[in-house]
């Protein structure tokens, strides 16, 4: 998977990151794609100027994330196969994330071996492991309670000529403190703060118009989609008391269902040539 594409999909709400959220939420299932003007109008509703929206589209096409087809003076925009696959995998992870799950006590341990002089490769591999929810406990050893994520490491191991990954399954023995291991491997305090900020931002939000609902829904999804990459999704028994994930997950599910149809209708109105003009600054 393209690392730049992945970073943009959950990055700060710059125009290209916001564009990917719009594509995943409103365009992913549209086989015929959408008009270029629809995406420019959508980004305008989110507060981006026409020039920034056009640049985001042009750079996404240049990067191979999107492709365009001319229809007279207009252009139809479609997802490339790579982008569609990334957004589909992201949607599955986003909407399936946050529910309680049963753990069998097994850890997935991964040893990362990279030649000392290949620092750029080491940085990239560490970043990828962190994206997949692994925590580092030093010495090139990474851990996760999700043994099923081993399959996702096969793509990374394709760089075997330079970097080597070794995986093991195991349980924590009698030596050592599990809570200290977890505290060393992950910044749970930072994750909890992010959940609380999410709750504070969206729990009081009550959009009254279709345009405001579109902004709220898109912002909700963009904010939530970061958590599968921030939160290692540890078993409940390992989490601190008062862990805010369940409250944040409940809020996301409730608001997303409440705003879904109205936000989709608003996007369809843009595709049909609705009243919102490209580049209009969001209120």
PDB file of C-alpha atoms in Angstrom:
ATOM      1  CA  UNK A   1       0.000   0.000   0.000  1.00  0.00           C
ATOM      2  CA  UNK A   2       1.260   3.472  -0.886  1.00  0.00           C
ATOM      3  CA  UNK A   3       2.510   5.029   2.373  1.00  0.00           C
ATOM      4  CA  UNK A   4       1.825   8.574   1.187  1.00  0.00           C
ATOM      5  CA  UNK A   5      -1.733   7.609   0.282  1.00  0.00           C
ATOM      6  CA  UNK A   6      -2.190   6.036   3.688  1.00  0.00           C
ATOM      7  CA  UNK A   7      -0.812   9.093   5.506  1.00  0.00           C
ATOM      8  CA  UNK A   8      -3.063  11.429   3.559  1.00  0.00           C
ATOM      9  CA  UNK A   9      -6.127   9.339   4.356  1.00  0.00           C
ATOM     10  CA  UNK A  10      -5.763   9.946   8.097  1.00  0.00           C
ATOM     11  CA  UNK A  11      -3.737  13.126   8.117  1.00  0.00           C
ATOM     12  CA  UNK A  12      -4.577  16.616   9.258  1.00  0.00           C
ATOM     13  CA  UNK A  13      -7.520  18.074   7.359  1.00  0.00           C
ATOM     14  CA  UNK A  14      -5.547  19.618   4.480  1.00  0.00           C
ATOM     15  CA  UNK A  15      -7.319  19.586   1.128  1.00  0.00           C
ATOM     16  CA  UNK A  16      -5.924  16.237  -0.077  1.00  0.00           C
ATOM     17  CA  UNK A  17      -6.657  14.501   3.221  1.00  0.00           C
ATOM     18  CA  UNK A  18     -10.195  15.891   3.225  1.00  0.00           C
ATOM     19  CA  UNK A  19     -10.566  14.812  -0.402  1.00  0.00           C
ATOM     20  CA  UNK A  20      -9.733  11.208   0.490  1.00  0.00           C
ATOM     21  CA  UNK A  21     -12.314  11.251   3.273  1.00  0.00           C
ATOM     22  CA  UNK A  22     -14.912  12.539   0.792  1.00  0.00           C
ATOM     23  CA  UNK A  23     -13.925   9.843  -1.696  1.00  0.00           C
ATOM     24  CA  UNK A  24     -14.217   7.090   0.893  1.00  0.00           C
ATOM     25  CA  UNK A  25     -17.522   8.264   2.340  1.00  0.00           C
ATOM     26  CA  UNK A  26     -19.380   9.374  -0.801  1.00  0.00           C
ATOM     27  CA  UNK A  27     -17.614   8.136  -3.962  1.00  0.00           C
ATOM     28  CA  UNK A  28     -16.254   4.664  -3.165  1.00  0.00           C
ATOM     29  CA  UNK A  29     -19.410   2.849  -4.263  1.00  0.00           C
ATOM     30  CA  UNK A  30     -19.992   4.959  -7.384  1.00  0.00           C
ATOM     31  CA  UNK A  31     -18.769   2.904 -10.346  1.00  0.00           C
ATOM     32  CA  UNK A  32     -19.231   5.768 -12.773  1.00  0.00           C
ATOM     33  CA  UNK A  33     -17.259   8.179 -10.611  1.00  0.00           C
ATOM     34  CA  UNK A  34     -18.311  11.793 -10.140  1.00  0.00           C
ATOM     35  CA  UNK A  35     -17.883  15.098 -11.914  1.00  0.00           C
ATOM     36  CA  UNK A  36     -14.764  17.048 -11.041  1.00  0.00           C
ATOM     37  CA  UNK A  37     -16.984  20.013 -10.152  1.00  0.00           C
ATOM     38  CA  UNK A  38     -18.775  17.864  -7.569  1.00  0.00           C
ATOM     39  CA  UNK A  39     -15.555  17.270  -5.652  1.00  0.00           C
ATOM     40  CA  UNK A  40     -14.527  20.921  -5.913  1.00  0.00           C
ATOM     41  CA  UNK A  41     -17.953  21.937  -4.574  1.00  0.00           C
ATOM     42  CA  UNK A  42     -17.697  19.383  -1.749  1.00  0.00           C
ATOM     43  CA  UNK A  43     -14.304  20.725  -0.706  1.00  0.00           C
ATOM     44  CA  UNK A  44     -15.706  24.252  -0.962  1.00  0.00           C
ATOM     45  CA  UNK A  45     -18.452  23.275   1.471  1.00  0.00           C
ATOM     46  CA  UNK A  46     -15.743  22.038   3.838  1.00  0.00           C
ATOM     47  CA  UNK A  47     -14.013  25.421   3.707  1.00  0.00           C
ATOM     48  CA  UNK A  48     -11.373  24.980   1.005  1.00  0.00           C
ATOM     49  CA  UNK A  49     -10.910  27.545  -1.737  1.00  0.00           C
ATOM     50  CA  UNK A  50     -11.363  26.559  -5.365  1.00  0.00           C
ATOM     51  CA  UNK A  51      -7.629  26.817  -6.091  1.00  0.00           C
ATOM     52  CA  UNK A  52      -6.746  24.515  -3.172  1.00  0.00           C
ATOM     53  CA  UNK A  53      -9.433  22.036  -4.233  1.00  0.00           C
ATOM     54  CA  UNK A  54      -8.214  21.989  -7.839  1.00  0.00           C
ATOM     55  CA  UNK A  55      -4.618  21.517  -6.699  1.00  0.00           C
ATOM     56  CA  UNK A  56      -5.649  18.629  -4.442  1.00  0.00           C
ATOM     57  CA  UNK A  57      -7.391  16.944  -7.373  1.00  0.00           C
ATOM     58  CA  UNK A  58      -4.534  17.571  -9.805  1.00  0.00           C
ATOM     59  CA  UNK A  59      -1.901  16.248  -7.409  1.00  0.00           C
ATOM     60  CA  UNK A  60      -4.021  13.197  -6.632  1.00  0.00           C
ATOM     61  CA  UNK A  61      -4.286  12.449 -10.354  1.00  0.00           C
ATOM     62  CA  UNK A  62      -0.531  12.951 -10.821  1.00  0.00           C
ATOM     63  CA  UNK A  63       0.147  10.599  -7.885  1.00  0.00           C
ATOM     64  CA  UNK A  64      -2.018   7.922  -9.504  1.00  0.00           C
ATOM     65  CA  UNK A  65      -4.712   8.011  -6.821  1.00  0.00           C
ATOM     66  CA  UNK A  66      -7.392   9.224  -9.257  1.00  0.00           C
ATOM     67  CA  UNK A  67      -7.971   9.160 -12.995  1.00  0.00           C
ATOM     68  CA  UNK A  68     -10.014  11.524 -15.112  1.00  0.00           C
ATOM     69  CA  UNK A  69     -12.010  11.170 -18.315  1.00  0.00           C
ATOM     70  CA  UNK A  70     -12.934  14.125 -20.484  1.00  0.00           C
ATOM     71  CA  UNK A  71     -16.593  14.625 -21.427  1.00  0.00           C
ATOM     72  CA  UNK A  72     -16.577  17.731 -23.566  1.00  0.00           C
ATOM     73  CA  UNK A  73     -15.522  20.592 -21.320  1.00  0.00           C
ATOM     74  CA  UNK A  74     -16.064  18.597 -18.163  1.00  0.00           C
ATOM     75  CA  UNK A  75     -14.088  15.815 -16.487  1.00  0.00           C
ATOM     76  CA  UNK A  76     -15.298  12.666 -14.809  1.00  0.00           C
ATOM     77  CA  UNK A  77     -13.181  11.547 -11.833  1.00  0.00           C
ATOM     78  CA  UNK A  78     -12.806   7.882 -10.880  1.00  0.00           C
ATOM     79  CA  UNK A  79     -10.832   6.047  -8.227  1.00  0.00           C
ATOM     80  CA  UNK A  80      -7.837   4.028  -9.362  1.00  0.00           C
ATOM     81  CA  UNK A  81      -7.801   0.374  -8.339  1.00  0.00           C
ATOM     82  CA  UNK A  82      -5.133   1.107  -5.689  1.00  0.00           C
ATOM     83  CA  UNK A  83      -7.125   3.928  -4.125  1.00  0.00           C
ATOM     84  CA  UNK A  84     -10.357   1.930  -4.184  1.00  0.00           C
ATOM     85  CA  UNK A  85      -8.612  -0.994  -2.478  1.00  0.00           C
ATOM     86  CA  UNK A  86      -7.073   1.264   0.178  1.00  0.00           C
ATOM     87  CA  UNK A  87     -10.365   3.041   0.885  1.00  0.00           C
ATOM     88  CA  UNK A  88     -12.278  -0.265   0.990  1.00  0.00           C
ATOM     89  CA  UNK A  89      -9.799  -1.722   3.467  1.00  0.00           C
ATOM     90  CA  UNK A  90      -9.935   1.516   5.431  1.00  0.00           C
ATOM     91  CA  UNK A  91     -13.735   1.488   5.541  1.00  0.00           C
ATOM     92  CA  UNK A  92     -13.740  -2.095   6.828  1.00  0.00           C
ATOM     93  CA  UNK A  93     -11.262  -1.193   9.536  1.00  0.00           C
ATOM     94  CA  UNK A  94     -12.950   2.102  10.454  1.00  0.00           C
ATOM     95  CA  UNK A  95     -16.514   0.849  10.772  1.00  0.00           C
ATOM     96  CA  UNK A  96     -15.502  -2.398  12.424  1.00  0.00           C
ATOM     97  CA  UNK A  97     -13.248  -0.733  14.976  1.00  0.00           C
ATOM     98  CA  UNK A  98     -14.093  -0.017  18.599  1.00  0.00           C
ATOM     99  CA  UNK A  99     -16.335  -2.946  19.532  1.00  0.00           C
ATOM    100  CA  UNK A 100     -15.261  -5.224  22.440  1.00  0.00           C
ATOM    101  CA  UNK A 101     -13.505  -8.453  21.456  1.00  0.00           C
ATOM    102  CA  UNK A 102     -12.325 -11.658  23.122  1.00  0.00           C
ATOM    103  CA  UNK A 103      -8.590 -12.250  23.500  1.00  0.00           C
ATOM    104  CA  UNK A 104      -7.046 -15.723  23.802  1.00  0.00           C
ATOM    105  CA  UNK A 105      -3.924 -14.475  25.619  1.00  0.00           C
ATOM    106  CA  UNK A 106      -1.563 -14.878  22.682  1.00  0.00           C
ATOM    107  CA  UNK A 107       0.754 -12.127  21.476  1.00  0.00           C
ATOM    108  CA  UNK A 108       2.157 -11.629  18.010  1.00  0.00           C
ATOM    109  CA  UNK A 109       5.842 -10.770  18.308  1.00  0.00           C
ATOM    110  CA  UNK A 110       7.756  -9.389  15.338  1.00  0.00           C
ATOM    111  CA  UNK A 111      11.519  -8.978  15.115  1.00  0.00           C
ATOM    112  CA  UNK A 112      12.653  -6.253  12.704  1.00  0.00           C
ATOM    113  CA  UNK A 113      16.140  -6.599  11.268  1.00  0.00           C
ATOM    114  CA  UNK A 114      17.558  -3.812   9.105  1.00  0.00           C
ATOM    115  CA  UNK A 115      21.234  -3.102   8.310  1.00  0.00           C
ATOM    116  CA  UNK A 116      22.499  -0.254  10.473  1.00  0.00           C
ATOM    117  CA  UNK A 117      23.370   1.927   7.505  1.00  0.00           C
ATOM    118  CA  UNK A 118      19.844   1.742   6.001  1.00  0.00           C
ATOM    119  CA  UNK A 119      18.217   4.207   8.355  1.00  0.00           C
ATOM    120  CA  UNK A 120      15.556   5.289   5.870  1.00  0.00           C
ATOM    121  CA  UNK A 121      14.393   1.683   5.496  1.00  0.00           C
ATOM    122  CA  UNK A 122      14.335   1.216   9.265  1.00  0.00           C
ATOM    123  CA  UNK A 123      12.254   4.387   9.708  1.00  0.00           C
ATOM    124  CA  UNK A 124       9.781   3.315   7.035  1.00  0.00           C
ATOM    125  CA  UNK A 125       9.394  -0.172   8.502  1.00  0.00           C
ATOM    126  CA  UNK A 126       8.908   1.173  12.026  1.00  0.00           C
ATOM    127  CA  UNK A 127       6.287   3.581  10.740  1.00  0.00           C
ATOM    128  CA  UNK A 128       4.447   0.767   8.971  1.00  0.00           C
ATOM    129  CA  UNK A 129       4.462  -1.391  12.095  1.00  0.00           C
ATOM    130  CA  UNK A 130       3.125   1.488  14.157  1.00  0.00           C
ATOM    131  CA  UNK A 131       0.406   2.049  11.548  1.00  0.00           C
ATOM    132  CA  UNK A 132      -0.614  -1.585  12.007  1.00  0.00           C
ATOM    133  CA  UNK A 133      -0.987  -1.095  15.758  1.00  0.00           C
ATOM    134  CA  UNK A 134       2.258  -2.709  16.900  1.00  0.00           C
ATOM    135  CA  UNK A 135       4.121  -1.333  19.898  1.00  0.00           C
ATOM    136  CA  UNK A 136       7.892  -1.272  20.250  1.00  0.00           C
ATOM    137  CA  UNK A 137       9.510  -2.744  23.352  1.00  0.00           C
ATOM    138  CA  UNK A 138      13.068  -2.079  22.141  1.00  0.00           C
ATOM    139  CA  UNK A 139      15.771  -4.110  20.479  1.00  0.00           C
ATOM    140  CA  UNK A 140      13.849  -4.349  17.212  1.00  0.00           C
ATOM    141  CA  UNK A 141      10.996  -6.261  18.907  1.00  0.00           C
ATOM    142  CA  UNK A 142       7.400  -5.243  18.247  1.00  0.00           C
ATOM    143  CA  UNK A 143       4.256  -6.707  19.794  1.00  0.00           C
ATOM    144  CA  UNK A 144       0.507  -6.823  19.223  1.00  0.00           C
ATOM    145  CA  UNK A 145      -2.311  -8.799  20.866  1.00  0.00           C
ATOM    146  CA  UNK A 146      -3.842  -9.216  17.382  1.00  0.00           C
ATOM    147  CA  UNK A 147      -2.276 -12.400  16.047  1.00  0.00           C
ATOM    148  CA  UNK A 148      -4.476 -12.164  12.939  1.00  0.00           C
ATOM    149  CA  UNK A 149      -2.526  -9.107  11.801  1.00  0.00           C
ATOM    150  CA  UNK A 150       0.411 -11.325  10.899  1.00  0.00           C
ATOM    151  CA  UNK A 151      -1.094 -11.736   7.427  1.00  0.00           C
ATOM    152  CA  UNK A 152      -0.824  -8.002   6.829  1.00  0.00           C
ATOM    153  CA  UNK A 153       2.938  -8.131   7.353  1.00  0.00           C
ATOM    154  CA  UNK A 154       3.572 -10.199   4.224  1.00  0.00           C
ATOM    155  CA  UNK A 155       3.626  -7.085   2.036  1.00  0.00           C
ATOM    156  CA  UNK A 156       6.225  -5.526   4.302  1.00  0.00           C
ATOM    157  CA  UNK A 157       8.427  -8.609   4.204  1.00  0.00           C
ATOM    158  CA  UNK A 158       8.694  -8.243   0.427  1.00  0.00           C
ATOM    159  CA  UNK A 159      11.676  -5.965   1.138  1.00  0.00           C
ATOM    160  CA  UNK A 160      13.498  -9.027   2.467  1.00  0.00           C
ATOM    161  CA  UNK A 161      16.696  -8.229   0.605  1.00  0.00           C
ATOM    162  CA  UNK A 162      17.117  -5.156   2.827  1.00  0.00           C
ATOM    163  CA  UNK A 163      14.785  -5.637   5.809  1.00  0.00           C
ATOM    164  CA  UNK A 164      13.845  -8.903   7.502  1.00  0.00           C
ATOM    165  CA  UNK A 165      10.795  -9.652   9.615  1.00  0.00           C
ATOM    166  CA  UNK A 166      10.522 -12.654  11.897  1.00  0.00           C
ATOM    167  CA  UNK A 167       7.194 -13.414  13.584  1.00  0.00           C
ATOM    168  CA  UNK A 168       6.393 -15.492  16.672  1.00  0.00           C
ATOM    169  CA  UNK A 169       3.276 -16.312  18.680  1.00  0.00           C
ATOM    170  CA  UNK A 170       3.541 -16.468  22.451  1.00  0.00           C
ATOM    171  CA  UNK A 171       2.140 -15.733  25.892  1.00  0.00           C
ATOM    172  CA  UNK A 172       3.626 -13.552  28.607  1.00  0.00           C
ATOM    173  CA  UNK A 173       5.416 -15.652  31.194  1.00  0.00           C
ATOM    174  CA  UNK A 174       5.795 -15.177  34.945  1.00  0.00           C
ATOM    175  CA  UNK A 175       8.627 -12.660  34.651  1.00  0.00           C
ATOM    176  CA  UNK A 176       7.815  -9.026  34.037  1.00  0.00           C
ATOM    177  CA  UNK A 177       4.819  -6.753  34.535  1.00  0.00           C
ATOM    178  CA  UNK A 178       2.321  -6.772  31.662  1.00  0.00           C
ATOM    179  CA  UNK A 179       1.119  -3.250  32.449  1.00  0.00           C
ATOM    180  CA  UNK A 180       4.653  -1.888  32.336  1.00  0.00           C
ATOM    181  CA  UNK A 181       5.236  -3.595  28.990  1.00  0.00           C
ATOM    182  CA  UNK A 182       2.069  -1.983  27.619  1.00  0.00           C
ATOM    183  CA  UNK A 183       3.016   1.437  29.008  1.00  0.00           C
ATOM    184  CA  UNK A 184       6.434   1.182  27.347  1.00  0.00           C
ATOM    185  CA  UNK A 185       5.017   0.005  24.012  1.00  0.00           C
ATOM    186  CA  UNK A 186       2.152   2.471  23.544  1.00  0.00           C
ATOM    187  CA  UNK A 187       1.286   6.028  24.551  1.00  0.00           C
ATOM    188  CA  UNK A 188      -2.158   5.208  25.941  1.00  0.00           C
ATOM    189  CA  UNK A 189      -2.407   8.588  27.641  1.00  0.00           C
ATOM    190  CA  UNK A 190      -2.149  10.343  24.305  1.00  0.00           C
ATOM    191  CA  UNK A 191      -4.745   8.006  22.774  1.00  0.00           C
ATOM    192  CA  UNK A 192      -7.160   8.650  25.656  1.00  0.00           C
ATOM    193  CA  UNK A 193      -6.732  12.401  25.220  1.00  0.00           C
ATOM    194  CA  UNK A 194      -7.560  12.052  21.508  1.00  0.00           C
ATOM    195  CA  UNK A 195     -10.741  10.117  22.352  1.00  0.00           C
ATOM    196  CA  UNK A 196     -11.827  12.762  24.852  1.00  0.00           C
ATOM    197  CA  UNK A 197     -11.214  15.536  22.326  1.00  0.00           C
ATOM    198  CA  UNK A 198     -13.328  13.624  19.787  1.00  0.00           C
ATOM    199  CA  UNK A 199     -16.178  13.269  22.291  1.00  0.00           C
ATOM    200  CA  UNK A 200     -16.014  16.943  23.249  1.00  0.00           C
ATOM    201  CA  UNK A 201     -16.110  18.050  19.603  1.00  0.00           C
ATOM    202  CA  UNK A 202     -19.017  15.933  18.362  1.00  0.00           C
ATOM    203  CA  UNK A 203     -21.319  15.249  21.295  1.00  0.00           C
ATOM    204  CA  UNK A 204     -22.868  18.732  21.222  1.00  0.00           C
ATOM    205  CA  UNK A 205     -22.872  19.143  17.438  1.00  0.00           C
ATOM    206  CA  UNK A 206     -26.424  19.533  16.056  1.00  0.00           C
ATOM    207  CA  UNK A 207     -26.326  20.453  12.338  1.00  0.00           C
ATOM    208  CA  UNK A 208     -29.629  21.903  11.127  1.00  0.00           C
ATOM    209  CA  UNK A 209     -29.176  22.196   7.368  1.00  0.00           C
ATOM    210  CA  UNK A 210     -28.141  19.637   4.720  1.00  0.00           C
ATOM    211  CA  UNK A 211     -24.925  21.590   4.114  1.00  0.00           C
ATOM    212  CA  UNK A 212     -24.067  21.656   7.823  1.00  0.00           C
ATOM    213  CA  UNK A 213     -24.890  17.946   8.088  1.00  0.00           C
ATOM    214  CA  UNK A 214     -22.498  17.176   5.231  1.00  0.00           C
ATOM    215  CA  UNK A 215     -19.745  19.132   7.000  1.00  0.00           C
ATOM    216  CA  UNK A 216     -20.469  17.433  10.315  1.00  0.00           C
ATOM    217  CA  UNK A 217     -20.559  13.915   8.848  1.00  0.00           C
ATOM    218  CA  UNK A 218     -17.375  14.385   6.847  1.00  0.00           C
ATOM    219  CA  UNK A 219     -15.586  15.842   9.872  1.00  0.00           C
ATOM    220  CA  UNK A 220     -16.846  12.985  12.044  1.00  0.00           C
ATOM    221  CA  UNK A 221     -15.538  10.312   9.689  1.00  0.00           C
ATOM    222  CA  UNK A 222     -12.222  12.076   9.160  1.00  0.00           C
ATOM    223  CA  UNK A 223     -11.684  12.382  12.908  1.00  0.00           C
ATOM    224  CA  UNK A 224     -12.714   8.795  13.664  1.00  0.00           C
ATOM    225  CA  UNK A 225     -10.701   7.167  10.917  1.00  0.00           C
ATOM    226  CA  UNK A 226      -7.479   8.050  12.749  1.00  0.00           C
ATOM    227  CA  UNK A 227      -8.258   5.891  15.768  1.00  0.00           C
ATOM    228  CA  UNK A 228      -7.614   2.450  14.241  1.00  0.00           C
ATOM    229  CA  UNK A 229      -4.067   3.708  13.645  1.00  0.00           C
ATOM    230  CA  UNK A 230      -3.660   5.503  16.978  1.00  0.00           C
ATOM    231  CA  UNK A 231      -5.250   2.897  19.241  1.00  0.00           C
ATOM    232  CA  UNK A 232      -3.613  -0.566  19.390  1.00  0.00           C
ATOM    233  CA  UNK A 233      -7.056  -1.983  20.341  1.00  0.00           C
ATOM    234  CA  UNK A 234      -5.849  -3.781  23.453  1.00  0.00           C
ATOM    235  CA  UNK A 235      -8.084  -6.220  25.340  1.00  0.00           C
ATOM    236  CA  UNK A 236     -10.372  -4.576  27.880  1.00  0.00           C
ATOM    237  CA  UNK A 237      -8.555  -6.176  30.828  1.00  0.00           C
ATOM    238  CA  UNK A 238      -5.323  -4.401  29.875  1.00  0.00           C
ATOM    239  CA  UNK A 239      -6.808  -0.924  29.620  1.00  0.00           C
ATOM    240  CA  UNK A 240      -6.797   1.747  32.346  1.00  0.00           C
ATOM    241  CA  UNK A 241      -9.987   2.353  34.301  1.00  0.00           C
ATOM    242  CA  UNK A 242     -12.386   4.736  32.580  1.00  0.00           C
ATOM    243  CA  UNK A 243     -10.911   4.097  29.132  1.00  0.00           C
ATOM    244  CA  UNK A 244     -12.948   6.380  26.794  1.00  0.00           C
ATOM    245  CA  UNK A 245     -13.009   4.269  23.627  1.00  0.00           C
ATOM    246  CA  UNK A 246     -16.454   2.753  24.193  1.00  0.00           C
ATOM    247  CA  UNK A 247     -17.999   6.202  24.738  1.00  0.00           C
ATOM    248  CA  UNK A 248     -16.299   7.565  21.623  1.00  0.00           C
ATOM    249  CA  UNK A 249     -17.323   4.516  19.579  1.00  0.00           C
ATOM    250  CA  UNK A 250     -20.932   4.814  20.690  1.00  0.00           C
ATOM    251  CA  UNK A 251     -20.972   8.491  19.798  1.00  0.00           C
ATOM    252  CA  UNK A 252     -19.465   7.820  16.373  1.00  0.00           C
ATOM    253  CA  UNK A 253     -21.955   5.072  15.556  1.00  0.00           C
ATOM    254  CA  UNK A 254     -24.944   7.107  16.729  1.00  0.00           C
ATOM    255  CA  UNK A 255     -23.977  10.325  14.940  1.00  0.00           C
ATOM    256  CA  UNK A 256     -22.916   8.569  11.737  1.00  0.00           C
ATOM    257  CA  UNK A 257     -26.252   6.761  11.462  1.00  0.00           C
ATOM    258  CA  UNK A 258     -28.178   9.927  12.316  1.00  0.00           C
ATOM    259  CA  UNK A 259     -26.438  12.098   9.718  1.00  0.00           C
ATOM    260  CA  UNK A 260     -25.835   9.497   6.998  1.00  0.00           C
ATOM    261  CA  UNK A 261     -28.798   9.910   4.675  1.00  0.00           C
ATOM    262  CA  UNK A 262     -28.923  13.696   4.810  1.00  0.00           C
ATOM    263  CA  UNK A 263     -25.188  13.986   4.118  1.00  0.00           C
ATOM    264  CA  UNK A 264     -25.455  11.544   1.205  1.00  0.00           C
ATOM    265  CA  UNK A 265     -28.405  13.469  -0.208  1.00  0.00           C
ATOM    266  CA  UNK A 266     -26.432  16.701  -0.030  1.00  0.00           C
ATOM    267  CA  UNK A 267     -23.509  15.143  -1.929  1.00  0.00           C
ATOM    268  CA  UNK A 268     -25.924  13.803  -4.546  1.00  0.00           C
ATOM    269  CA  UNK A 269     -27.312  17.319  -4.931  1.00  0.00           C
ATOM    270  CA  UNK A 270     -23.802  18.540  -5.753  1.00  0.00           C
ATOM    271  CA  UNK A 271     -23.433  15.809  -8.363  1.00  0.00           C
ATOM    272  CA  UNK A 272     -26.772  16.807  -9.874  1.00  0.00           C
ATOM    273  CA  UNK A 273     -25.774  20.466 -10.005  1.00  0.00           C
ATOM    274  CA  UNK A 274     -27.133  21.693  -6.666  1.00  0.00           C
ATOM    275  CA  UNK A 275     -27.044  25.225  -5.364  1.00  0.00           C
ATOM    276  CA  UNK A 276     -23.647  25.114  -3.590  1.00  0.00           C
ATOM    277  CA  UNK A 277     -21.001  26.847  -5.665  1.00  0.00           C
ATOM    278  CA  UNK A 278     -17.377  25.614  -5.895  1.00  0.00           C
ATOM    279  CA  UNK A 279     -15.015  27.325  -3.493  1.00  0.00           C
ATOM    280  CA  UNK A 280     -17.691  28.917  -1.299  1.00  0.00           C
ATOM    281  CA  UNK A 281     -16.264  29.285   2.210  1.00  0.00           C
ATOM    282  CA  UNK A 282     -18.029  27.135   4.779  1.00  0.00           C
ATOM    283  CA  UNK A 283     -19.997  28.989   7.404  1.00  0.00           C
TER     284      UNK A 283
END
